[in-house]
Amino acid sequence: MAVKRQISMVLDLNKCIGCQTCTSACKLMWTNRNGREYMYWNNVETMPGPGYPRDYQKMGGGFDEEGALKLSRQPTLEDYGIPWEYNYDDALMAGTDPWLRPNVKPTWGPNWNEDEGEGEYPNSYYFYLPRLCNHCANPACLAACSRNAIYKRQEDGIVLVDQERCRGYRYCVNACPYKKVYFNEEISKSEKCIFCYPRIEKGLATACARQCVGRIRWIGYRDDEEGPIHTLVEKYKVALPLHPEWGTQPNVFYVPPSSPSKFGPNGEELDEPRVPLKYLESLFGSGVKDALETVRRERQAKREGRESELMDTLIGFKHAEMFKLS
Ligand code: SF4
Ligand code: SF4
C-alpha cells in the first residue's frame, strides 16, 4: 500500500534485557484504563515460548502465497491473561489479611513463561522479543475490515483504526497474524498501537523507544538514506522482519540475537551456536545467517580498532541520535 513516507523501527535483540520498561511506558500512556486493561500494545516475551497472546503464532491470519487473507481464530481473554488486582486495602491498609495476594487465582498472563526458554544446562537458552504493531506495508487488519475503518496515514504510514467508523466486528483481530489489534469491550471497538503519533508529530520518539533502558530501538523513515533504519535494514541487512512469510510486510525489524557456542559433553566449546539457527530462521527468515555473520565480522573489526559504521550505529552512543524523525 503506497504511502508518501513510511516510519519504521529497528530493535536489536542483543541489547534487550527484558526489563519491561517499554511495556510500562506504553501501558501508562495508553492502555491502563477504559477497557484497555488487558491490552499490551507493546509487550516483551521470552523466546522460545508461547508469546502473547498465548500461542499467537499458531493462530493463523495474514496472507497466503496467492495474497488471499487467511482468517484465524480470535484469542480469548484467557489467551491474553485476565488482569488481576491485589488486596492492597486488606493487606496494607486495614491489616485484615496478613498476605498480599491476587484477587483471582491467576492461571495465565503475559510473561507467564518468562526466562524459561529451552534446552538443558549448560546449553539452555532464551532471549527477549519486544513486540508491537508492525505498521505493515500490507496490513492484514486493514484488508480484513469490511467497514474501511483501518487506514494507513499518507505522511508516515502509521496504521490507525478510525474509531468513528469501527463497529467492532473484529475481523481485524482475526486477520492480524501478530495479534496486535485488540477488542475493547467497553466501547465495542477495536484498538491498537498508534506508534505514539501525537509524539511523532512533535518530533518525539515513541514512549517505548524513548524509555528503553537498553537503547535497543531506532526510529526513522525508510526512505532516509542517511538514517539508521536505512543503515540497518537496507545497507547492512542486519535487521529483519518477524515472520515475513505471513505476507504483511512489517515495518518493524529485528537484529537477531548472536549466540555463544554450545558445550560438548566434556565442557568443550563446539562449533555450533547455542540458539539454533533453524529456530531463528523460523522467526526471521532466510536472511538470519548473513545478518549474524555481518554483525560478527563488524564486531571483530571494531575490536581490532578498525572503523565500523555498523557497530557505531548498533552501539547507539547517544540515545537522541537513535531517532531521526524528520
Ligand atoms: Fe495490522 Fe497486525 Fe500489521 Fe499491525 S501488525 S498493521 S495490526 S496486520
Ligand atoms: Fe528491552 Fe528496552 Fe523494553 Fe527493556 S525497555 S524490555 S531493554 S526493549
Short mmCIF file of C-alpha atoms and ligand atoms in Angstrom, two decimals:
data_model
loop_
_atom_site.label_atom_id
_atom_site.label_comp_id
_atom_site.label_asym_id
_atom_site.label_seq_id
_atom_site.Cartn_x
_atom_site.Cartn_y
_atom_site.Cartn_z
CA MET A 1 0.00 0.00 0.00
CA ALA A 2 1.79 3.13 -1.24
CA VAL A 3 2.24 5.98 1.23
CA LYS A 4 4.35 9.13 0.89
CA ARG A 5 6.71 8.10 3.70
CA GLN A 6 6.95 5.11 6.00
CA ILE A 7 8.10 5.39 9.58
CA SER A 8 9.88 2.33 10.90
CA MET A 9 11.55 0.84 13.98
CA VAL A 10 14.58 -1.43 14.38
CA LEU A 11 15.16 -3.37 17.62
CA ASP A 12 18.49 -5.02 18.45
CA LEU A 13 17.69 -8.23 20.32
CA ASN A 14 21.29 -8.49 21.52
CA LYS A 15 20.68 -5.49 23.76
CA CYS A 16 17.22 -6.20 25.21
CA ILE A 17 17.42 -7.03 28.94
CA GLY A 18 13.71 -7.83 29.33
CA CYS A 19 13.17 -5.07 31.87
CA GLN A 20 9.67 -4.25 30.53
CA THR A 21 10.25 -0.51 30.89
CA CYS A 22 8.90 -0.12 27.36
CA THR A 23 5.81 -2.15 28.29
CA SER A 24 5.21 0.02 31.37
CA ALA A 25 5.75 3.24 29.42
CA CYS A 26 3.23 2.16 26.79
CA LYS A 27 0.72 0.88 29.30
CA LEU A 28 0.83 4.00 31.46
CA MET A 29 0.47 6.18 28.42
CA TRP A 30 -2.25 4.34 26.53
CA THR A 31 -3.76 1.14 27.99
CA ASN A 32 -4.19 1.18 31.78
CA ARG A 33 -7.82 2.34 31.67
CA ASN A 34 -11.18 2.40 29.91
CA GLY A 35 -11.47 -1.22 28.81
CA ARG A 36 -7.84 -1.50 27.70
CA GLU A 37 -6.56 -3.01 30.94
CA TYR A 38 -5.91 -6.43 29.41
CA MET A 39 -4.12 -5.00 26.35
CA TYR A 40 -0.37 -4.68 25.88
CA TRP A 41 0.22 -2.70 22.69
CA ASN A 42 3.91 -3.22 23.48
CA ASN A 43 4.93 -6.44 25.18
CA VAL A 44 8.23 -8.25 25.68
CA GLU A 45 8.12 -12.04 25.52
CA THR A 46 10.67 -14.74 26.29
CA MET A 47 11.62 -16.81 23.25
CA PRO A 48 11.30 -19.69 22.66
CA GLY A 49 7.91 -19.52 24.33
CA PRO A 50 4.20 -19.20 23.69
CA GLY A 51 4.33 -15.41 23.39
CA TYR A 52 1.43 -13.03 23.93
CA PRO A 53 -1.41 -13.71 23.45
CA ARG A 54 -0.68 -17.34 24.26
CA ASP A 55 0.35 -19.34 21.16
CA TYR A 56 -0.50 -16.48 18.80
CA GLN A 57 1.97 -17.86 16.26
CA LYS A 58 -0.25 -20.90 15.80
CA MET A 59 -3.50 -18.96 15.31
CA GLY A 60 -3.11 -18.16 11.62
CA GLY A 61 -4.04 -14.90 9.89
CA GLY A 62 -2.02 -12.85 7.40
CA PHE A 63 -1.94 -13.76 3.71
CA ASP A 64 -1.39 -16.97 1.77
CA GLU A 65 1.03 -17.25 -1.16
CA GLU A 66 -1.64 -16.04 -3.61
CA GLY A 67 -2.20 -12.94 -1.49
CA ALA A 68 -5.57 -14.06 -0.12
CA LEU A 69 -6.41 -13.35 3.51
CA LYS A 70 -6.07 -16.28 5.86
CA LEU A 71 -8.57 -15.79 8.63
CA SER A 72 -7.83 -17.28 12.01
CA ARG A 73 -9.39 -17.63 15.39
CA GLN A 74 -9.71 -14.76 17.81
CA PRO A 75 -7.72 -15.06 21.02
CA THR A 76 -9.84 -15.50 24.15
CA LEU A 77 -9.44 -13.27 27.20
CA GLU A 78 -7.70 -16.25 28.84
CA ASP A 79 -5.15 -16.27 25.98
CA TYR A 80 -4.31 -12.65 26.77
CA GLY A 81 -4.39 -13.25 30.52
CA ILE A 82 -7.16 -11.83 32.69
CA PRO A 83 -5.78 -8.81 34.54
CA TRP A 84 -5.87 -9.18 38.29
CA GLU A 85 -5.71 -6.79 41.20
CA TYR A 86 -4.24 -7.31 44.67
CA ASN A 87 -5.89 -7.00 48.09
CA TYR A 88 -3.95 -3.83 48.84
CA ASP A 89 -6.60 -2.41 51.17
CA ASP A 90 -6.98 -5.57 53.28
CA ALA A 91 -3.29 -6.40 53.44
CA LEU A 92 -1.68 -2.98 53.60
CA MET A 93 -4.27 -0.57 54.95
CA ALA A 94 -6.81 -2.40 57.17
CA GLY A 95 -4.50 -5.28 58.08
CA THR A 96 -7.38 -7.78 57.90
CA ASP A 97 -5.39 -10.16 55.65
CA PRO A 98 -1.80 -10.98 56.57
CA TRP A 99 -0.91 -11.77 52.95
CA LEU A 100 -0.79 -9.66 49.83
CA ARG A 101 -2.45 -11.80 47.18
CA PRO A 102 -4.18 -11.56 43.78
CA ASN A 103 -7.96 -11.13 43.85
CA VAL A 104 -8.41 -14.07 41.45
CA LYS A 105 -6.43 -17.28 41.07
CA PRO A 106 -4.18 -16.49 38.11
CA THR A 107 -3.74 -19.32 35.61
CA TRP A 108 -2.04 -17.45 32.79
CA GLY A 109 -0.77 -13.99 31.98
CA PRO A 110 1.70 -12.18 29.76
CA ASN A 111 5.22 -13.38 30.65
CA TRP A 112 3.87 -16.42 32.47
CA ASN A 113 6.81 -18.33 30.95
CA GLU A 114 9.39 -15.60 31.48
CA ASP A 115 13.02 -16.75 31.29
CA GLU A 116 12.12 -20.43 30.79
CA GLY A 117 13.34 -20.76 27.21
CA GLU A 118 14.53 -24.15 26.01
CA GLY A 119 17.36 -26.66 26.31
CA GLU A 120 19.21 -28.25 29.20
CA TYR A 121 22.03 -26.67 31.19
CA PRO A 122 24.72 -25.82 30.10
CA ASN A 123 23.09 -25.45 26.67
CA SER A 124 19.83 -23.82 27.75
CA TYR A 125 18.98 -20.56 26.03
CA TYR A 126 16.41 -17.82 25.69
CA PHE A 127 16.18 -14.24 24.50
CA TYR A 128 13.67 -11.42 24.74
CA LEU A 129 11.44 -10.36 21.88
CA PRO A 130 9.70 -7.00 22.28
CA ARG A 131 6.63 -6.77 20.05
CA LEU A 132 4.33 -4.01 18.87
CA CYS A 133 2.16 -3.45 15.80
CA ASN A 134 4.42 -3.60 12.74
CA HIS A 135 2.58 -0.80 10.90
CA CYS A 136 2.75 -3.15 7.94
CA ALA A 137 3.01 -2.05 4.31
CA ASN A 138 0.36 -4.67 3.51
CA PRO A 139 -1.72 -4.75 6.69
CA ALA A 140 -3.96 -7.79 7.05
CA CYS A 141 -6.03 -5.88 9.62
CA LEU A 142 -6.82 -3.22 7.04
CA ALA A 143 -7.58 -5.75 4.27
CA ALA A 144 -10.00 -7.62 6.51
CA CYS A 145 -12.02 -4.60 7.68
CA SER A 146 -15.35 -4.52 5.88
CA ARG A 147 -16.03 -1.01 7.22
CA ASN A 148 -12.85 0.56 5.77
CA ALA A 149 -12.20 1.73 9.30
CA ILE A 150 -8.48 0.92 9.24
CA TYR A 151 -6.17 3.16 7.26
CA LYS A 152 -2.51 3.99 6.74
CA ARG A 153 -1.56 7.62 7.13
CA GLN A 154 -0.03 9.03 3.95
CA GLU A 155 2.56 11.13 5.79
CA ASP A 156 4.15 8.33 7.83
CA GLY A 157 2.41 5.01 7.09
CA ILE A 158 1.15 4.63 10.69
CA VAL A 159 -1.80 2.20 10.74
CA LEU A 160 -4.78 3.51 12.70
CA VAL A 161 -8.35 2.45 13.47
CA ASP A 162 -10.90 5.17 12.72
CA GLN A 163 -12.98 4.99 15.89
CA GLU A 164 -15.96 6.67 14.21
CA ARG A 165 -16.16 4.02 11.50
CA CYS A 166 -15.31 0.94 13.59
CA ARG A 167 -18.33 -1.18 14.52
CA GLY A 168 -16.38 -3.79 16.48
CA TYR A 169 -16.75 -6.67 14.00
CA ARG A 170 -13.24 -7.85 14.99
CA TYR A 171 -12.25 -9.14 11.53
CA CYS A 172 -9.02 -7.22 12.07
CA VAL A 173 -8.32 -9.06 15.33
CA ASN A 174 -8.61 -12.36 13.49
CA ALA A 175 -6.68 -11.28 10.40
CA CYS A 176 -3.60 -9.81 12.10
CA PRO A 177 -1.21 -12.76 12.44
CA TYR A 178 0.76 -10.86 15.11
CA LYS A 179 -2.44 -10.39 17.13
CA LYS A 180 -1.72 -6.73 17.64
CA VAL A 181 -5.28 -5.43 17.30
CA TYR A 182 -7.42 -5.71 20.41
CA PHE A 183 -11.15 -5.51 21.05
CA ASN A 184 -12.28 -3.02 23.68
CA GLU A 185 -15.46 -4.49 25.16
CA GLU A 186 -16.30 -1.28 26.99
CA ILE A 187 -16.76 0.69 23.79
CA SER A 188 -17.23 -2.23 21.33
CA LYS A 189 -14.41 -1.06 19.08
CA SER A 190 -11.02 -2.34 18.02
CA GLU A 191 -7.89 -0.56 19.21
CA LYS A 192 -4.18 -0.93 18.57
CA CYS A 193 -0.73 0.63 18.85
CA ILE A 194 -0.80 4.11 17.31
CA PHE A 195 3.01 4.41 17.13
CA CYS A 196 2.58 7.30 19.59
CA TYR A 197 1.59 9.52 16.63
CA PRO A 198 0.90 12.56 18.84
CA ARG A 199 4.54 12.33 19.94
CA ILE A 200 5.83 11.62 16.42
CA GLU A 201 4.04 14.75 15.18
CA LYS A 202 6.03 16.77 17.73
CA GLY A 203 9.31 15.18 16.62
CA LEU A 204 9.47 12.90 19.69
CA ALA A 205 10.20 9.18 19.67
CA THR A 206 7.54 6.68 20.75
CA ALA A 207 7.31 6.17 24.54
CA CYS A 208 8.62 2.59 24.26
CA ALA A 209 11.72 3.72 22.38
CA ARG A 210 12.37 6.85 24.44
CA GLN A 211 12.20 4.96 27.73
CA CYS A 212 14.15 1.91 26.51
CA VAL A 213 16.79 1.17 29.13
CA GLY A 214 18.86 -0.98 26.79
CA ARG A 215 18.77 1.56 23.95
CA ILE A 216 17.76 -1.20 21.59
CA ARG A 217 15.31 0.82 19.42
CA TRP A 218 15.93 3.08 16.46
CA ILE A 219 13.18 5.07 14.75
CA GLY A 220 13.32 6.74 11.36
CA TYR A 221 11.90 6.79 7.87
CA ARG A 222 12.54 4.02 5.35
CA ASP A 223 13.44 6.49 2.58
CA ASP A 224 16.04 8.41 4.62
CA GLU A 225 19.30 7.10 3.21
CA GLU A 226 21.30 8.91 5.90
CA GLY A 227 19.19 7.48 8.73
CA PRO A 228 19.72 4.45 10.99
CA ILE A 229 16.84 2.43 9.52
CA HIS A 230 18.40 2.50 6.06
CA THR A 231 21.81 1.61 7.52
CA LEU A 232 20.50 -1.41 9.45
CA VAL A 233 17.78 -2.69 7.10
CA GLU A 234 18.95 -1.88 3.56
CA LYS A 235 22.69 -1.21 3.68
CA TYR A 236 23.96 -3.93 6.03
CA LYS A 237 20.81 -6.08 6.02
CA VAL A 238 21.24 -6.98 9.69
CA ALA A 239 17.65 -6.10 10.70
CA LEU A 240 14.91 -8.47 9.60
CA PRO A 241 11.11 -8.59 9.90
CA LEU A 242 9.38 -11.08 12.20
CA HIS A 243 7.63 -13.82 10.23
CA PRO A 244 7.98 -12.33 6.74
CA GLU A 245 6.13 -15.40 5.41
CA TRP A 246 2.90 -14.04 6.89
CA GLY A 247 2.82 -11.60 3.99
CA THR A 248 2.03 -8.31 5.74
CA GLN A 249 5.41 -6.63 5.02
CA PRO A 250 6.22 -5.37 8.54
CA ASN A 251 7.96 -2.06 9.17
CA VAL A 252 9.38 -3.21 12.50
CA PHE A 253 12.70 -5.05 12.13
CA TYR A 254 14.92 -7.06 14.47
CA VAL A 255 18.65 -7.62 14.68
CA PRO A 256 18.63 -11.34 15.57
CA PRO A 257 20.47 -12.45 18.73
CA SER A 258 24.04 -13.64 18.36
CA SER A 259 24.73 -16.77 20.32
CA PRO A 260 27.59 -18.26 22.32
CA SER A 261 28.80 -21.72 21.34
CA LYS A 262 27.26 -24.92 22.61
CA PHE A 263 29.20 -27.01 25.09
CA GLY A 264 30.10 -30.63 24.38
CA PRO A 265 29.86 -33.46 26.94
CA ASN A 266 33.33 -32.66 28.38
CA GLY A 267 32.73 -28.94 28.64
CA GLU A 268 34.49 -28.23 25.35
CA GLU A 269 33.11 -25.49 23.10
CA LEU A 270 31.50 -26.86 19.95
CA ASP A 271 31.35 -25.16 16.57
CA GLU A 272 27.59 -24.82 16.93
CA PRO A 273 25.54 -21.86 18.21
CA ARG A 274 23.55 -22.38 21.37
CA VAL A 275 20.50 -20.65 19.87
CA PRO A 276 19.73 -22.92 16.89
CA LEU A 277 19.98 -21.16 13.53
CA LYS A 278 16.91 -23.02 12.33
CA TYR A 279 14.90 -21.61 15.18
CA LEU A 280 15.97 -18.04 14.39
CA GLU A 281 15.21 -18.65 10.70
CA SER A 282 11.73 -19.85 11.64
CA LEU A 283 11.19 -16.40 13.16
CA PHE A 284 13.12 -14.02 10.93
CA GLY A 285 13.51 -15.84 7.61
CA SER A 286 16.43 -16.89 5.48
CA GLY A 287 18.50 -13.71 5.99
CA VAL A 288 19.48 -14.63 9.58
CA LYS A 289 22.75 -16.39 8.76
CA ASP A 290 24.11 -13.49 6.71
CA ALA A 291 22.90 -10.94 9.28
CA LEU A 292 24.67 -12.77 12.13
CA GLU A 293 27.85 -13.11 10.06
CA THR A 294 27.84 -9.41 9.17
CA VAL A 295 27.48 -8.39 12.83
CA ARG A 296 30.23 -10.86 13.84
CA ARG A 297 32.60 -9.52 11.16
CA GLU A 298 31.97 -5.87 12.01
CA ARG A 299 32.28 -6.53 15.75
CA GLN A 300 35.66 -8.11 15.13
CA ALA A 301 36.72 -5.09 13.06
CA LYS A 302 35.78 -2.76 15.90
CA ARG A 303 37.64 -4.95 18.41
CA GLU A 304 40.74 -4.65 16.26
CA GLY A 305 40.47 -0.89 16.27
CA ARG A 306 39.17 -0.55 12.72
CA GLU A 307 36.28 1.70 11.70
CA SER A 308 32.81 0.19 11.65
CA GLU A 309 29.80 2.29 10.73
CA LEU A 310 27.56 -0.66 11.56
CA MET A 311 28.93 -1.13 15.08
CA ASP A 312 28.84 2.61 15.77
CA THR A 313 25.19 2.57 14.77
CA LEU A 314 24.40 -0.54 16.82
CA ILE A 315 26.12 0.82 19.93
CA GLY A 316 23.94 3.96 19.82
CA PHE A 317 26.39 6.24 21.64
CA LYS A 318 23.78 8.98 22.08
CA HIS A 319 20.19 7.97 22.64
CA ALA A 320 18.79 11.04 20.86
CA GLU A 321 20.74 10.13 17.73
CA MET A 322 18.87 6.82 17.50
CA PHE A 323 15.75 8.72 16.46
CA LYS A 324 15.65 10.54 13.14
CA LEU A 325 12.19 11.95 12.90
CA SER A 326 12.34 14.44 10.07
FE1 SF4 B 1 -2.28 -4.55 11.17
FE2 SF4 B 1 -1.23 -6.52 12.61
FE3 SF4 B 1 0.25 -5.36 10.69
FE4 SF4 B 1 -0.32 -4.02 12.93
S1 SF4 B 1 0.91 -5.89 12.79
S2 SF4 B 1 -0.50 -3.23 10.79
S3 SF4 B 1 -2.36 -4.74 13.43
S4 SF4 B 1 -1.60 -6.55 10.38
FE1 SF4 B 2 14.05 -4.47 26.17
FE2 SF4 B 2 14.26 -1.80 26.05
FE3 SF4 B 2 11.90 -2.90 26.60
FE4 SF4 B 2 13.87 -3.02 28.46
S1 SF4 B 2 12.85 -1.14 27.68
S2 SF4 B 2 12.49 -4.70 27.79
S3 SF4 B 2 15.67 -3.20 27.11
S4 SF4 B 2 13.04 -3.10 24.65
#
